[in-house]
Amino acid sequence: MKALDGVRILDMTHVQSGPTCTQLLAWFGADVIKVERPGSGDATRGQLRDIPDVDSLYFTMLNHNKRSVTLNTKLDAGKDIFTRLIVECDVLVENFAPGALDRMGFSWERIQEINPRIIYASVKGFGPGPYEDFKVYENVAQCTGGGASTTGFDDGPPTVSGAQIGDSGTGLHLALGIVTALFQRERSGRGQRVECAMQDGVLNLCRVKLRDQQRLAHGPLTEYPQYPNGTFGDATPRAGNASGGGQPGWIVKCKGWENDLDAYIYIITQAAAFDGLARTIGHADWLEDPEWNTPEARLPKLDRMYDEIEAWTKTKTKFEVMEILNPRNVPCGPVLSMKELSEEPSLRATGTVVQVDHPERGPYLTVGNPIKLSDSPTDVRRSPLLGEHTDEVLQAVLGLDAAAIAAAKESGAV
């Protein structure tokens, strides 16, 4: 038994934010029925293809463990099938442009009439306000949610993150909202709306920067690289690689950095572990020197301190540095490339990196479920081919016979 066995999801999502959400629910055992346009399907099936005429990795890596049906909801016959699916499902998830489902004739009020117990979940770009009708994509969300303005170096432009905090981050928020609404339904018997705005999701992940915005009113942010020689404006600045947790941190070069773009390691100079760090890098003298032996004394010269740390790390590989410093309780972590992560045996062993076989494109790697439940293990199954389960769903879920399915196909509804 899996955690969400018996929960049926009507998945109207596409691209990344919505599919991230529904894939997570599918991994936990929900029956996710992905509704796609006949003939073309989710746009990502054909985007960023690395192999001609097969589903792209962009699609396959976001749509595991789902069933695919094709449905033309512009036709009356298609709308009838869609209505029947709403009756049979516990959750409807969509990330269309604002108002798209309403224009199809399926407002929240209409959906409630069809199935009062259904959870109707949506990803939008913005919440209610002046921008609510605007479209949003990943990097737009990062810019409008505070991510870009606080990422990068203080002498450079705003920078977006490589992590998909706008799309995938909002999808994770939405999944939590859905399971929370399902839990409440067990007591109330009623469905409800669940809405996640991408701007809100990014801002939630940037909450420490809003913390710093308020601290700024009471003086300089002493853990930022602008202190003490730079200047602060009236907004939270970009902080480069400085730690956001109140402990000084920075990325330093390791052996081989001249030829390896990822030969770096992050080191946090936590006060409690400074003794071991100083001795390890050959600066036991700092421990008796009032210019260095307190966090307050080190704060104005963090750049000099990290220059000394880097002089030592450049004589070691990033993995050697980690092996030396961790027993001394110095928080540190190597900068790992996607190649290194994809080949890491421990990630394969835990199911965090999984090889999946696909009937058209062959084997590929994907990220598995990052959330591990002791009593609900995840098995990652390949993404569906376009319309692969149309007949199966129409028959098993809606109870249509062979003649009715043939008629639906003849009409162009599926």
PDB file of N, CA and C in Angstrom, residues 173-213:
ATOM      1  N   HIS A 173       4.986  23.370  -3.454  1.00  0.00           N
ATOM      2  CA  HIS A 173       4.032  24.057  -2.575  1.00  0.00           C
ATOM      3  C   HIS A 173       2.606  23.577  -2.859  1.00  0.00           C
ATOM      4  N   LEU A 174       2.278  23.458  -4.149  1.00  0.00           N
ATOM      5  CA  LEU A 174       0.920  23.063  -4.515  1.00  0.00           C
ATOM      6  C   LEU A 174       0.616  21.640  -4.044  1.00  0.00           C
ATOM      7  N   ALA A 175       1.590  20.742  -4.145  1.00  0.00           N
ATOM      8  CA  ALA A 175       1.372  19.367  -3.686  1.00  0.00           C
ATOM      9  C   ALA A 175       1.046  19.336  -2.201  1.00  0.00           C
ATOM     10  N   LEU A 176       1.741  20.152  -1.416  1.00  0.00           N
ATOM     11  CA  LEU A 176       1.434  20.226   0.016  1.00  0.00           C
ATOM     12  C   LEU A 176       0.026  20.747   0.239  1.00  0.00           C
ATOM     13  N   GLY A 177      -0.370  21.762  -0.545  1.00  0.00           N
ATOM     14  CA  GLY A 177      -1.729  22.292  -0.422  1.00  0.00           C
ATOM     15  C   GLY A 177      -2.778  21.247  -0.737  1.00  0.00           C
ATOM     16  N   ILE A 178      -2.515  20.416  -1.748  1.00  0.00           N
ATOM     17  CA  ILE A 178      -3.479  19.393  -2.155  1.00  0.00           C
ATOM     18  C   ILE A 178      -3.661  18.338  -1.072  1.00  0.00           C
ATOM     19  N   VAL A 179      -2.550  17.796  -0.550  1.00  0.00           N
ATOM     20  CA  VAL A 179      -2.704  16.750   0.465  1.00  0.00           C
ATOM     21  C   VAL A 179      -3.308  17.321   1.750  1.00  0.00           C
ATOM     22  N   THR A 180      -3.054  18.604   2.028  1.00  0.00           N
ATOM     23  CA  THR A 180      -3.685  19.243   3.186  1.00  0.00           C
ATOM     24  C   THR A 180      -5.186  19.365   2.982  1.00  0.00           C
ATOM     25  N   ALA A 181      -5.591  19.750   1.776  1.00  0.00           N
ATOM     26  CA  ALA A 181      -7.020  19.855   1.469  1.00  0.00           C
ATOM     27  C   ALA A 181      -7.697  18.484   1.500  1.00  0.00           C
ATOM     28  N   LEU A 182      -7.004  17.454   1.035  1.00  0.00           N
ATOM     29  CA  LEU A 182      -7.556  16.104   1.102  1.00  0.00           C
ATOM     30  C   LEU A 182      -7.735  15.662   2.552  1.00  0.00           C
ATOM     31  N   PHE A 183      -6.787  16.012   3.400  1.00  0.00           N
ATOM     32  CA  PHE A 183      -6.894  15.662   4.826  1.00  0.00           C
ATOM     33  C   PHE A 183      -8.080  16.385   5.465  1.00  0.00           C
ATOM     34  N   GLN A 184      -8.262  17.672   5.142  1.00  0.00           N
ATOM     35  CA  GLN A 184      -9.396  18.413   5.688  1.00  0.00           C
ATOM     36  C   GLN A 184     -10.721  17.848   5.181  1.00  0.00           C
ATOM     37  N   ARG A 185     -10.744  17.366   3.940  1.00  0.00           N
ATOM     38  CA  ARG A 185     -11.972  16.802   3.381  1.00  0.00           C
ATOM     39  C   ARG A 185     -12.434  15.569   4.157  1.00  0.00           C
ATOM     40  N   GLU A 186     -11.484  14.856   4.757  1.00  0.00           N
ATOM     41  CA  GLU A 186     -11.863  13.693   5.555  1.00  0.00           C
ATOM     42  C   GLU A 186     -12.759  14.088   6.718  1.00  0.00           C
ATOM     43  N   ARG A 187     -12.630  15.328   7.175  1.00  0.00           N
ATOM     44  CA  ARG A 187     -13.456  15.795   8.293  1.00  0.00           C
ATOM     45  C   ARG A 187     -14.643  16.620   7.832  1.00  0.00           C
ATOM     46  N   SER A 188     -14.430  17.426   6.762  1.00  0.00           N
ATOM     47  CA  SER A 188     -15.499  18.338   6.334  1.00  0.00           C
ATOM     48  C   SER A 188     -16.422  17.723   5.295  1.00  0.00           C
ATOM     49  N   GLY A 189     -15.899  16.765   4.520  1.00  0.00           N
ATOM     50  CA  GLY A 189     -16.670  16.177   3.429  1.00  0.00           C
ATOM     51  C   GLY A 189     -16.733  17.047   2.188  1.00  0.00           C
ATOM     52  N   ARG A 190     -16.072  18.191   2.211  1.00  0.00           N
ATOM     53  CA  ARG A 190     -16.160  19.151   1.104  1.00  0.00           C
ATOM     54  C   ARG A 190     -14.808  19.327   0.410  1.00  0.00           C
ATOM     55  N   GLY A 191     -14.870  19.616  -0.870  1.00  0.00           N
ATOM     56  CA  GLY A 191     -13.681  20.011  -1.600  1.00  0.00           C
ATOM     57  C   GLY A 191     -13.416  21.496  -1.396  1.00  0.00           C
ATOM     58  N   GLN A 192     -12.316  21.977  -1.975  1.00  0.00           N
ATOM     59  CA  GLN A 192     -11.996  23.400  -1.881  1.00  0.00           C
ATOM     60  C   GLN A 192     -10.981  23.777  -2.948  1.00  0.00           C
ATOM     61  N   ARG A 193     -10.814  25.086  -3.123  1.00  0.00           N
ATOM     62  CA  ARG A 193      -9.794  25.603  -4.040  1.00  0.00           C
ATOM     63  C   ARG A 193      -8.446  25.607  -3.343  1.00  0.00           C
ATOM     64  N   VAL A 194      -7.409  25.272  -4.079  1.00  0.00           N
ATOM     65  CA  VAL A 194      -6.029  25.394  -3.625  1.00  0.00           C
ATOM     66  C   VAL A 194      -5.295  26.189  -4.698  1.00  0.00           C
ATOM     67  N   GLU A 195      -4.724  27.319  -4.330  1.00  0.00           N
ATOM     68  CA  GLU A 195      -4.038  28.170  -5.304  1.00  0.00           C
ATOM     69  C   GLU A 195      -2.637  28.496  -4.817  1.00  0.00           C
ATOM     70  N   CYS A 196      -1.681  28.374  -5.711  1.00  0.00           N
ATOM     71  CA  CYS A 196      -0.304  28.765  -5.428  1.00  0.00           C
ATOM     72  C   CYS A 196       0.166  29.701  -6.533  1.00  0.00           C
ATOM     73  N   ALA A 197       0.553  30.898  -6.141  1.00  0.00           N
ATOM     74  CA  ALA A 197       1.128  31.841  -7.100  1.00  0.00           C
ATOM     75  C   ALA A 197       2.633  31.666  -7.122  1.00  0.00           C
ATOM     76  N   MET A 198       3.212  31.683  -8.312  1.00  0.00           N
ATOM     77  CA  MET A 198       4.652  31.487  -8.425  1.00  0.00           C
ATOM     78  C   MET A 198       5.430  32.599  -7.730  1.00  0.00           C
ATOM     79  N   GLN A 199       4.943  33.825  -7.806  1.00  0.00           N
ATOM     80  CA  GLN A 199       5.595  34.920  -7.090  1.00  0.00           C
ATOM     81  C   GLN A 199       5.636  34.622  -5.599  1.00  0.00           C
ATOM     82  N   ASP A 200       4.519  34.129  -5.057  1.00  0.00           N
ATOM     83  CA  ASP A 200       4.445  33.819  -3.629  1.00  0.00           C
ATOM     84  C   ASP A 200       5.398  32.693  -3.260  1.00  0.00           C
ATOM     85  N   GLY A 201       5.454  31.664  -4.126  1.00  0.00           N
ATOM     86  CA  GLY A 201       6.324  30.531  -3.845  1.00  0.00           C
ATOM     87  C   GLY A 201       7.790  30.925  -3.805  1.00  0.00           C
ATOM     88  N   VAL A 202       8.212  31.768  -4.755  1.00  0.00           N
ATOM     89  CA  VAL A 202       9.604  32.223  -4.761  1.00  0.00           C
ATOM     90  C   VAL A 202       9.883  33.074  -3.528  1.00  0.00           C
ATOM     91  N   LEU A 203       8.966  33.967  -3.195  1.00  0.00           N
ATOM     92  CA  LEU A 203       9.171  34.817  -2.018  1.00  0.00           C
ATOM     93  C   LEU A 203       9.280  33.975  -0.750  1.00  0.00           C
ATOM     94  N   ASN A 204       8.492  32.914  -0.663  1.00  0.00           N
ATOM     95  CA  ASN A 204       8.587  32.035   0.498  1.00  0.00           C
ATOM     96  C   ASN A 204       9.982  31.433   0.620  1.00  0.00           C
ATOM     97  N   LEU A 205      10.569  31.043  -0.525  1.00  0.00           N
ATOM     98  CA  LEU A 205      11.909  30.474  -0.510  1.00  0.00           C
ATOM     99  C   LEU A 205      12.982  31.542  -0.276  1.00  0.00           C
ATOM    100  N   CYS A 206      12.601  32.801  -0.422  1.00  0.00           N
ATOM    101  CA  CYS A 206      13.530  33.917  -0.178  1.00  0.00           C
ATOM    102  C   CYS A 206      13.248  34.606   1.157  1.00  0.00           C
ATOM    103  N   ARG A 207      12.599  33.920   2.073  1.00  0.00           N
ATOM    104  CA  ARG A 207      12.148  34.606   3.294  1.00  0.00           C
ATOM    105  C   ARG A 207      13.307  35.173   4.115  1.00  0.00           C
ATOM    106  N   VAL A 208      14.501  34.541   4.055  1.00  0.00           N
ATOM    107  CA  VAL A 208      15.613  35.101   4.829  1.00  0.00           C
ATOM    108  C   VAL A 208      16.032  36.455   4.269  1.00  0.00           C
ATOM    109  N   LYS A 209      15.769  36.695   2.993  1.00  0.00           N
ATOM    110  CA  LYS A 209      16.107  37.997   2.410  1.00  0.00           C
ATOM    111  C   LYS A 209      15.100  39.063   2.849  1.00  0.00           C
ATOM    112  N   LEU A 210      13.841  38.667   3.061  1.00  0.00           N
ATOM    113  CA  LEU A 210      12.882  39.601   3.637  1.00  0.00           C
ATOM    114  C   LEU A 210      13.226  39.868   5.100  1.00  0.00           C
ATOM    115  N   ARG A 211      13.731  38.844   5.776  1.00  0.00           N
ATOM    116  CA  ARG A 211      14.270  39.046   7.128  1.00  0.00           C
ATOM    117  C   ARG A 211      15.338  40.134   7.113  1.00  0.00           C
ATOM    118  N   ASP A 212      16.283  40.024   6.143  1.00  0.00           N
ATOM    119  CA  ASP A 212      17.388  40.978   6.089  1.00  0.00           C
ATOM    120  C   ASP A 212      16.921  42.369   5.675  1.00  0.00           C
ATOM    121  N   GLN A 213      15.847  42.444   4.891  1.00  0.00           N
ATOM    122  CA  GLN A 213      15.298  43.749   4.529  1.00  0.00           C
ATOM    123  C   GLN A 213      14.888  44.518   5.788  1.00  0.00           C
TER     124      GLN A 213
END
